[in-house]
Amino acid sequence: MIRAYHQPKGIDEALSLLKNGAQAVAGATGLYSNRKKLDGELVDITGLGLDGIEVTKGEIRLGACVTLTKLLEADLPGNEGAFLKLVARHITAHTMRNAITLGGNIAHTVFWADMPVALLALDAKLVIARAGEAEKTVAIADALQGAAPWKGGLIVKIIVPIVQGRTFGYERLSKTKNDYAFVTAAASMKLTDGKAKDVRVVLGAIQPKPFRASDIEAALEGKAVDADALAGAAKSALDLPIAPNFRASADYRRDVTSALVRRAVAQAAGQE
Ligand SMILES: Cc1cc2nc3c(=O)[nH]c(=O)nc-3n(C[C@H](O)[C@H](O)[C@H](O)COP(=O)(O)OP(=O)(O)OC[C@H]3O[C@@H](n4cnc5c(N)ncnc54)[C@H](O)[C@@H]3O)c2cc1C
């Protein structure tokens, strides 16, 4: 039951309501899905000016209330901008993308969420605000570990570094285009003299939280991404831990994971 619905005029008012136990509402798509469990006060954060997009020479700074549609319509630079749009386009249907916000997609922390996978591949940072404290910037990798640092406060901004020459791949499989993913795989790297550097391979939807496949990354690091390297990545992906899931058997999802890792890495290496 919703006991009160607050529309604060400023961020300080919102933060003090959140500190006292109220829950933030942005696009409301996740909250609506969990509506039967709702019991408390809601704080609408969509009127706080958290929907700006700023581009500096080295960063894309996205307000937490930027919707997926706004992201898709924005003029974003570099391969990072194109990658964010590629991922946003994969998330459910147009009408839902009008509502879903970046902050909500991260904070909702469901295993199928696409943006946390992409943000790990991008090495993004989150800016977290809480009542009475200075804003904190936390690497997404740390934010996704353990207790969510935004609890009792807010994600206010997502910072994506722009790295010259970084390339990306993204693959996911779902039953229909609008459905949640069985498996998502993202890859990023810098190709220098034909060799892969700073490789990231991130998997989503096979464990409760997205994670980096460090063995696959290490095997690719400093090597040419040729047919053998791709076959090796696909083979190692068969050893990744797959959590039980009502959507498909572990064996099926293991095979899918292997194929998607190969394709995401090949895409990042400019081969697909
Ligand atoms: C049918 C359907 C299909 C979907 N398919 C996909 C999919 O394939 N891939 C995918 O990635 N997503 C998908 N989604 C979206 C996803 O499951 C969540 O519903 C969505 O990401 C939540 O975003 P929101 O802005 O609506 O957040 P809300 O519903 O408003 O909030 C969700 C949670 O996040 C918290 N929160 C929101 N904003 C902030 C903030 N700035 N700081 C701190 N906490 C915050 C809220 O308090 C709440 O706990 C789908 C949703 C639906 C309903």
CSV table of C-alpha atoms and ligand atoms in Angstrom, one decimal:
chain,number,residue,atom,x,y,z
A,1,MET,CA,0.0,0.0,0.0
A,2,ILE,CA,1.3,3.5,-0.9
A,3,ARG,CA,0.9,5.5,2.4
A,4,ALA,CA,2.0,8.8,1.0
A,5,TYR,CA,3.2,10.1,-2.4
A,6,HIS,CA,5.7,13.0,-2.2
A,7,GLN,CA,6.7,15.4,-5.0
A,8,PRO,CA,9.6,17.3,-3.4
A,9,LYS,CA,10.6,20.6,-4.9
A,10,GLY,CA,14.4,20.0,-4.5
A,11,ILE,CA,16.9,17.3,-4.0
A,12,ASP,CA,17.5,18.1,-0.3
A,13,GLU,CA,13.9,17.6,0.5
A,14,ALA,CA,13.9,14.3,-1.5
A,15,LEU,CA,17.0,13.1,0.3
A,16,SER,CA,15.6,13.7,3.8
A,17,LEU,CA,12.4,11.8,2.9
A,18,LEU,CA,14.6,8.9,1.6
A,19,LYS,CA,16.7,9.0,4.7
A,20,ASN,CA,13.5,8.5,6.7
A,21,GLY,CA,12.6,5.4,4.9
A,22,ALA,CA,10.6,6.5,1.8
A,23,GLN,CA,11.3,4.9,-1.5
A,24,ALA,CA,12.3,6.7,-4.7
A,25,VAL,CA,10.1,6.4,-7.8
A,26,ALA,CA,11.4,7.3,-11.2
A,27,GLY,CA,9.9,5.5,-14.3
A,28,ALA,CA,7.8,3.3,-11.9
A,29,THR,CA,8.0,0.3,-14.2
A,30,GLY,CA,9.9,-1.8,-11.6
A,31,LEU,CA,7.8,-0.6,-8.7
A,32,TYR,CA,4.6,-1.4,-10.6
A,33,SER,CA,5.9,-4.9,-11.2
A,34,ASN,CA,6.4,-5.2,-7.4
A,35,ARG,CA,3.3,-3.3,-6.5
A,36,LYS,CA,1.8,-6.0,-4.3
A,37,LYS,CA,4.9,-5.8,-2.0
A,38,LEU,CA,4.8,-2.0,-1.7
A,39,ASP,CA,4.1,-0.7,1.8
A,40,GLY,CA,5.4,2.8,2.6
A,41,GLU,CA,5.9,6.3,1.2
A,42,LEU,CA,7.1,7.1,-2.3
A,43,VAL,CA,9.2,10.0,-3.4
A,44,ASP,CA,8.8,11.1,-7.0
A,45,ILE,CA,12.3,12.0,-8.2
A,46,THR,CA,11.4,12.9,-11.8
A,47,GLY,CA,11.0,16.7,-11.1
A,48,LEU,CA,14.4,17.3,-9.5
A,49,GLY,CA,16.3,18.1,-12.6
A,50,LEU,CA,18.1,14.8,-12.7
A,51,ASP,CA,17.4,14.2,-16.4
A,52,GLY,CA,20.3,16.2,-17.9
A,53,ILE,CA,22.9,14.9,-20.3
A,54,GLU,CA,26.3,16.6,-20.4
A,55,VAL,CA,29.2,15.8,-22.7
A,56,THR,CA,32.7,16.9,-21.8
A,57,LYS,CA,35.9,16.1,-23.7
A,58,GLY,CA,36.5,12.9,-21.7
A,59,GLU,CA,33.1,11.9,-20.3
A,60,ILE,CA,29.4,11.5,-20.9
A,61,ARG,CA,27.5,12.5,-17.8
A,62,LEU,CA,24.0,11.2,-17.6
A,63,GLY,CA,21.4,12.2,-15.0
A,64,ALA,CA,19.8,9.3,-13.2
A,65,CYS,CA,16.3,10.2,-14.5
A,66,VAL,CA,17.4,10.2,-18.2
A,67,THR,CA,14.9,7.8,-19.8
A,68,LEU,CA,16.1,5.2,-22.4
A,69,THR,CA,14.1,7.1,-25.0
A,70,LYS,CA,16.0,10.4,-24.1
A,71,LEU,CA,19.3,8.5,-24.3
A,72,LEU,CA,18.4,7.1,-27.7
A,73,GLU,CA,17.5,10.6,-29.0
A,74,ALA,CA,20.5,12.3,-27.5
A,75,ASP,CA,23.6,13.3,-29.5
A,76,LEU,CA,26.2,11.2,-27.8
A,77,PRO,CA,29.8,11.1,-28.9
A,78,GLY,CA,32.2,8.2,-29.6
A,79,ASN,CA,31.9,4.5,-29.6
A,80,GLU,CA,30.7,4.8,-26.0
A,81,GLY,CA,27.6,6.9,-27.1
A,82,ALA,CA,26.9,4.4,-29.9
A,83,PHE,CA,27.2,1.4,-27.5
A,84,LEU,CA,24.9,3.0,-24.9
A,85,LYS,CA,22.3,3.4,-27.6
A,86,LEU,CA,22.8,-0.1,-28.9
A,87,VAL,CA,22.0,-1.5,-25.5
A,88,ALA,CA,19.1,0.9,-24.8
A,89,ARG,CA,17.5,-0.2,-28.1
A,90,HIS,CA,17.5,-3.8,-26.8
A,91,ILE,CA,15.6,-3.1,-23.7
A,92,THR,CA,11.9,-4.0,-24.0
A,93,ALA,CA,9.4,-1.9,-26.1
A,94,HIS,CA,9.3,1.8,-27.1
A,95,THR,CA,6.4,2.6,-24.7
A,96,MET,CA,8.4,1.1,-21.8
A,97,ARG,CA,11.6,2.9,-22.8
A,98,ASN,CA,9.7,6.2,-22.5
A,99,ALA,CA,9.4,5.5,-18.8
A,100,ILE,CA,12.4,3.4,-17.7
A,101,THR,CA,15.2,5.6,-16.3
A,102,LEU,CA,18.9,4.8,-16.1
A,103,GLY,CA,19.0,5.1,-12.3
A,104,GLY,CA,15.9,2.8,-12.1
A,105,ASN,CA,17.5,0.2,-14.3
A,106,ILE,CA,20.6,0.1,-12.1
A,107,ALA,CA,18.9,0.4,-8.7
A,108,HIS,CA,16.1,-2.1,-9.5
A,109,THR,CA,19.0,-4.7,-9.7
A,110,VAL,CA,17.1,-7.5,-11.4
A,111,PHE,CA,19.3,-10.2,-12.9
A,112,TRP,CA,18.2,-9.5,-16.5
A,113,ALA,CA,18.8,-5.7,-16.4
A,114,ASP,CA,20.8,-4.7,-19.5
A,115,MET,CA,22.3,-1.3,-18.4
A,116,PRO,CA,24.4,-2.6,-15.5
A,117,VAL,CA,26.1,-5.1,-17.9
A,118,ALA,CA,26.9,-2.3,-20.3
A,119,LEU,CA,28.0,0.1,-17.6
A,120,LEU,CA,30.5,-2.5,-16.3
A,121,ALA,CA,31.9,-2.9,-19.8
A,122,LEU,CA,32.2,0.9,-20.0
A,123,ASP,CA,33.9,1.2,-16.6
A,124,ALA,CA,31.3,3.8,-15.6
A,125,LYS,CA,30.9,5.5,-12.2
A,126,LEU,CA,27.8,6.4,-10.2
A,127,VAL,CA,27.4,9.6,-8.3
A,128,ILE,CA,25.5,8.9,-5.1
A,129,ALA,CA,23.8,11.5,-2.9
A,130,ARG,CA,22.5,11.1,0.7
A,131,ALA,CA,21.1,13.6,3.2
A,132,GLY,CA,23.7,15.4,5.2
A,133,GLU,CA,26.7,13.8,3.3
A,134,ALA,CA,28.9,15.0,0.5
A,135,GLU,CA,28.2,13.4,-2.9
A,136,LYS,CA,30.2,10.2,-3.4
A,137,THR,CA,31.5,8.8,-6.7
A,138,VAL,CA,31.6,5.0,-6.8
A,139,ALA,CA,32.8,2.7,-9.6
A,140,ILE,CA,29.9,0.7,-10.9
A,141,ALA,CA,31.9,-2.5,-10.3
A,142,ASP,CA,32.1,-1.6,-6.5
A,143,ALA,CA,28.5,-0.4,-6.5
A,144,LEU,CA,27.2,-3.7,-7.7
A,145,GLN,CA,29.1,-5.6,-5.0
A,146,GLY,CA,27.5,-6.2,-1.6
A,147,ALA,CA,25.0,-3.7,-0.2
A,148,ALA,CA,23.7,-1.2,-2.7
A,149,PRO,CA,25.4,2.2,-1.9
A,150,TRP,CA,22.3,4.1,-3.1
A,151,LYS,CA,20.0,2.6,-0.4
A,152,GLY,CA,18.6,5.4,1.7
A,153,GLY,CA,19.8,7.9,-0.9
A,154,LEU,CA,19.9,8.4,-4.6
A,155,ILE,CA,21.9,7.7,-7.7
A,156,VAL,CA,22.0,11.2,-9.2
A,157,LYS,CA,24.4,10.7,-12.1
A,158,ILE,CA,26.1,8.1,-14.2
A,159,ILE,CA,29.6,9.0,-15.6
A,160,VAL,CA,30.8,7.2,-18.7
A,161,PRO,CA,34.5,7.8,-19.6
A,162,ILE,CA,35.2,8.3,-23.3
A,163,VAL,CA,38.4,6.4,-24.2
A,164,GLN,CA,39.9,6.9,-27.6
A,165,GLY,CA,39.9,3.8,-29.7
A,166,ARG,CA,37.7,1.7,-27.4
A,167,THR,CA,35.4,-0.7,-29.2
A,168,PHE,CA,32.4,-2.7,-28.0
A,169,GLY,CA,30.2,-5.7,-28.7
A,170,TYR,CA,26.8,-6.5,-27.2
A,171,GLU,CA,24.7,-9.7,-27.6
A,172,ARG,CA,21.6,-10.9,-25.8
A,173,LEU,CA,19.1,-13.7,-26.3
A,174,SER,CA,15.5,-13.5,-25.2
A,175,LYS,CA,12.4,-15.4,-26.2
A,176,THR,CA,11.0,-12.3,-28.0
A,177,LYS,CA,12.5,-8.9,-28.7
A,178,ASN,CA,10.6,-7.4,-25.8
A,179,ASP,CA,11.3,-10.2,-23.3
A,180,TYR,CA,13.9,-10.3,-20.5
A,181,ALA,CA,17.2,-11.9,-21.6
A,182,PHE,CA,18.3,-15.5,-20.9
A,183,VAL,CA,21.9,-14.3,-21.3
A,184,THR,CA,23.6,-11.0,-22.1
A,185,ALA,CA,27.2,-10.6,-23.1
A,186,ALA,CA,29.2,-7.4,-23.5
A,187,ALA,CA,32.8,-7.0,-24.5
A,188,SER,CA,35.1,-4.0,-24.8
A,189,MET,CA,38.7,-3.6,-25.8
A,190,LYS,CA,41.3,-1.4,-27.5
A,191,LEU,CA,42.9,-2.9,-30.5
A,192,THR,CA,46.6,-1.8,-30.7
A,193,ASP,CA,48.7,-3.2,-33.5
A,194,GLY,CA,46.1,-5.9,-34.0
A,195,LYS,CA,46.3,-6.9,-30.3
A,196,ALA,CA,43.5,-6.6,-27.8
A,197,LYS,CA,44.2,-4.4,-24.7
A,198,ASP,CA,42.1,-3.6,-21.7
A,199,VAL,CA,39.7,-6.4,-22.5
A,200,ARG,CA,36.4,-6.6,-20.6
A,201,VAL,CA,34.0,-9.4,-21.0
A,202,VAL,CA,30.8,-9.0,-18.9
A,203,LEU,CA,28.0,-11.4,-18.5
A,204,GLY,CA,24.5,-10.7,-17.3
A,205,ALA,CA,21.3,-12.7,-16.5
A,206,ILE,CA,23.2,-15.9,-15.6
A,207,GLN,CA,23.9,-14.9,-12.0
A,208,PRO,CA,21.9,-12.5,-9.7
A,209,LYS,CA,24.4,-9.7,-10.6
A,210,PRO,CA,26.4,-9.0,-13.8
A,211,PHE,CA,30.1,-10.0,-13.5
A,212,ARG,CA,33.3,-9.8,-15.5
A,213,ALA,CA,34.6,-13.1,-16.9
A,214,SER,CA,38.2,-12.5,-15.7
A,215,ASP,CA,39.6,-15.8,-17.1
A,216,ILE,CA,38.3,-15.0,-20.6
A,217,GLU,CA,39.6,-11.4,-20.3
A,218,ALA,CA,43.1,-12.6,-19.3
A,219,ALA,CA,43.3,-15.2,-22.1
A,220,LEU,CA,42.4,-12.5,-24.7
A,221,GLU,CA,44.6,-9.7,-23.2
A,222,GLY,CA,47.5,-8.8,-25.5
A,223,LYS,CA,46.6,-11.3,-28.2
A,224,ALA,CA,45.2,-11.0,-31.7
A,225,VAL,CA,41.5,-11.8,-31.7
A,226,ASP,CA,41.7,-14.5,-34.4
A,227,ALA,CA,39.6,-17.6,-34.9
A,228,ASP,CA,41.6,-19.5,-32.2
A,229,ALA,CA,41.2,-16.8,-29.7
A,230,LEU,CA,37.4,-16.6,-30.3
A,231,ALA,CA,37.1,-20.4,-30.1
A,232,GLY,CA,39.1,-20.3,-26.8
A,233,ALA,CA,36.8,-17.6,-25.4
A,234,ALA,CA,33.7,-19.6,-26.4
A,235,LYS,CA,35.1,-22.8,-24.8
A,236,SER,CA,36.0,-21.0,-21.5
A,237,ALA,CA,32.5,-19.6,-21.3
A,238,LEU,CA,31.2,-23.1,-20.9
A,239,ASP,CA,32.9,-23.2,-17.5
A,240,LEU,CA,31.1,-20.0,-16.2
A,241,PRO,CA,28.8,-20.4,-13.3
A,242,ILE,CA,25.1,-20.5,-14.4
A,243,ALA,CA,22.5,-19.9,-11.6
A,244,PRO,CA,19.3,-21.9,-11.8
A,245,ASN,CA,16.6,-20.1,-13.7
A,246,PHE,CA,12.9,-20.8,-14.5
A,247,ARG,CA,13.3,-19.8,-18.2
A,248,ALA,CA,15.6,-22.5,-19.5
A,249,SER,CA,17.9,-25.3,-18.4
A,250,ALA,CA,21.4,-24.5,-17.3
A,251,ASP,CA,22.8,-26.6,-20.2
A,252,TYR,CA,20.9,-24.6,-22.7
A,253,ARG,CA,21.9,-21.3,-21.2
A,254,ARG,CA,25.5,-22.5,-21.0
A,255,ASP,CA,25.6,-23.1,-24.7
A,256,VAL,CA,23.9,-19.7,-25.4
A,257,THR,CA,26.5,-18.0,-23.1
A,258,SER,CA,29.3,-19.6,-25.0
A,259,ALA,CA,27.9,-18.5,-28.4
A,260,LEU,CA,27.2,-14.9,-27.2
A,261,VAL,CA,30.6,-14.5,-25.6
A,262,ARG,CA,32.2,-15.4,-28.9
A,263,ARG,CA,30.0,-13.0,-30.9
A,264,ALA,CA,30.3,-10.1,-28.5
A,265,VAL,CA,34.1,-10.4,-28.5
A,266,ALA,CA,34.2,-10.7,-32.3
A,267,GLN,CA,32.0,-7.7,-32.6
A,268,ALA,CA,34.2,-5.6,-30.3
A,269,ALA,CA,37.2,-6.7,-32.5
A,270,GLY,CA,35.3,-5.5,-35.6
A,271,GLN,CA,34.8,-8.9,-37.0
A,272,GLU,CA,30.9,-9.2,-36.9
B,1,LIG,C1,7.5,-6.0,-19.1
B,1,LIG,C2,8.9,-5.4,-18.8
B,1,LIG,C3,10.0,-5.8,-19.5
B,1,LIG,C4,11.3,-5.3,-19.2
B,1,LIG,N1,12.4,-5.8,-19.9
B,1,LIG,C5,13.6,-5.3,-19.6
B,1,LIG,C6,14.8,-5.8,-20.2
B,1,LIG,O1,14.7,-6.6,-21.1
B,1,LIG,N2,15.9,-5.3,-19.8
B,1,LIG,C7,16.1,-4.3,-18.9
B,1,LIG,O2,17.2,-3.9,-18.6
B,1,LIG,N3,15.0,-3.8,-18.2
B,1,LIG,C8,13.8,-4.3,-18.5
B,1,LIG,N4,12.7,-3.8,-17.9
B,1,LIG,C9,12.9,-2.7,-17.0
B,1,LIG,C10,13.3,-3.2,-15.6
B,1,LIG,O3,12.9,-4.5,-15.2
B,1,LIG,C11,12.8,-2.1,-14.5
B,1,LIG,O4,11.4,-2.1,-14.5
B,1,LIG,C12,13.3,-0.7,-14.8
B,1,LIG,O5,14.7,-0.7,-15.1
B,1,LIG,C13,13.1,0.2,-13.6
B,1,LIG,O6,13.4,1.5,-14.0
B,1,LIG,P1,12.4,2.7,-13.5
B,1,LIG,O7,13.0,4.0,-13.9
B,1,LIG,O8,11.0,2.4,-14.0
B,1,LIG,O9,12.5,2.5,-12.0
B,1,LIG,P2,11.4,2.5,-10.8
B,1,LIG,O10,10.4,1.4,-11.0
B,1,LIG,O11,10.8,3.9,-10.6
B,1,LIG,O12,12.3,2.1,-9.6
B,1,LIG,C14,12.8,0.8,-9.5
B,1,LIG,C15,13.7,0.7,-8.2
B,1,LIG,O13,14.8,1.6,-8.3
B,1,LIG,C16,14.8,2.6,-7.3
B,1,LIG,N5,15.3,3.8,-7.9
B,1,LIG,C17,14.8,4.4,-9.1
B,1,LIG,N6,15.6,5.4,-9.4
B,1,LIG,C18,16.6,5.5,-8.5
B,1,LIG,C19,17.7,6.4,-8.3
B,1,LIG,N7,18.0,7.4,-9.1
B,1,LIG,N8,18.5,6.2,-7.2
B,1,LIG,C20,18.2,5.2,-6.3
B,1,LIG,N9,17.2,4.3,-6.4
B,1,LIG,C21,16.4,4.5,-7.5
B,1,LIG,C22,13.4,2.7,-6.8
B,1,LIG,O14,13.3,3.1,-5.5
B,1,LIG,C23,12.9,1.2,-6.9
B,1,LIG,O15,13.4,0.5,-5.9
B,1,LIG,C24,11.4,-4.4,-18.2
B,1,LIG,C25,10.3,-3.9,-17.4
B,1,LIG,C26,9.1,-4.5,-17.7
B,1,LIG,C27,7.9,-4.0,-16.8
